[in-house]
């Protein structure tokens, strides 16, 4: 999926994806977000902080996906 981070009039595009891989007893889901950090110097530090800032929300989404997938209809 595609998304934009908007700061004033500047849009920074990013692409998110979920990869599914067979694993022992189930499926391994990897949630990835890729994009360009178009800010010299500061962008690198922001990229390092992305996981601490967004990782909890990604984990919450993965936990919810697991709950729904494991619930019998």
XYZ file of C-alpha atoms in Angstrom:
73
model
C 0.000 0.000 0.000
C 1.096 3.593 -0.509
C 0.972 6.402 2.008
C 2.229 9.965 2.366
C 3.698 11.699 5.382
C 2.604 15.335 5.099
C 4.507 18.209 6.683
C 2.932 21.480 5.642
C 2.997 21.472 1.852
C 5.668 18.767 1.597
C 4.582 15.174 0.961
C 6.982 12.315 1.598
C 5.760 9.095 -0.037
C 6.284 5.679 1.519
C 5.298 2.133 0.636
C 4.066 -0.397 3.169
C 3.756 -4.121 2.626
C 3.059 -7.331 4.485
C 5.016 -10.433 3.552
C 3.747 -13.902 4.452
C 6.186 -16.813 4.831
C 5.550 -20.422 5.844
C 6.815 -21.144 9.350
C 6.726 -24.074 11.762
C 3.101 -24.504 12.776
C 1.827 -21.438 10.955
C 2.714 -18.367 8.964
C 5.302 -15.688 9.687
C 4.069 -12.168 8.859
C 6.597 -9.399 8.290
C 5.281 -5.831 8.081
C 7.600 -3.474 6.196
C 7.575 0.235 5.473
C 9.997 1.760 2.945
C 10.540 5.329 1.833
C 13.060 8.073 1.249
C 14.253 10.325 4.045
C 14.737 13.490 2.022
C 16.307 15.472 4.866
C 20.124 15.617 4.902
C 21.628 14.567 8.246
C 18.367 14.828 10.225
C 16.687 12.226 7.997
C 19.150 9.552 9.081
C 18.421 10.171 12.753
C 14.682 10.197 12.079
C 14.993 6.854 10.275
C 16.715 5.395 13.350
C 13.820 6.576 15.516
C 11.130 5.187 13.198
C 11.012 1.763 14.858
C 10.686 3.114 18.418
C 8.008 5.574 17.241
C 6.022 3.279 14.918
C 6.992 -0.227 16.031
C 4.355 -0.381 18.768
C 1.578 0.433 16.300
C 2.877 -2.188 13.858
C 3.041 -4.762 16.663
C -0.502 -3.914 17.751
C -1.689 -4.480 14.179
C 0.170 -7.793 13.953
C -1.274 -8.931 17.299
C -4.792 -8.089 16.079
C -4.161 -9.958 12.819
C -3.020 -12.999 14.816
C -6.107 -12.831 17.030
C -8.456 -12.647 14.045
C -6.610 -15.389 12.111
C -6.694 -17.762 15.084
C -10.391 -17.198 15.861
C -12.581 -19.938 14.462
C -15.542 -18.665 12.415
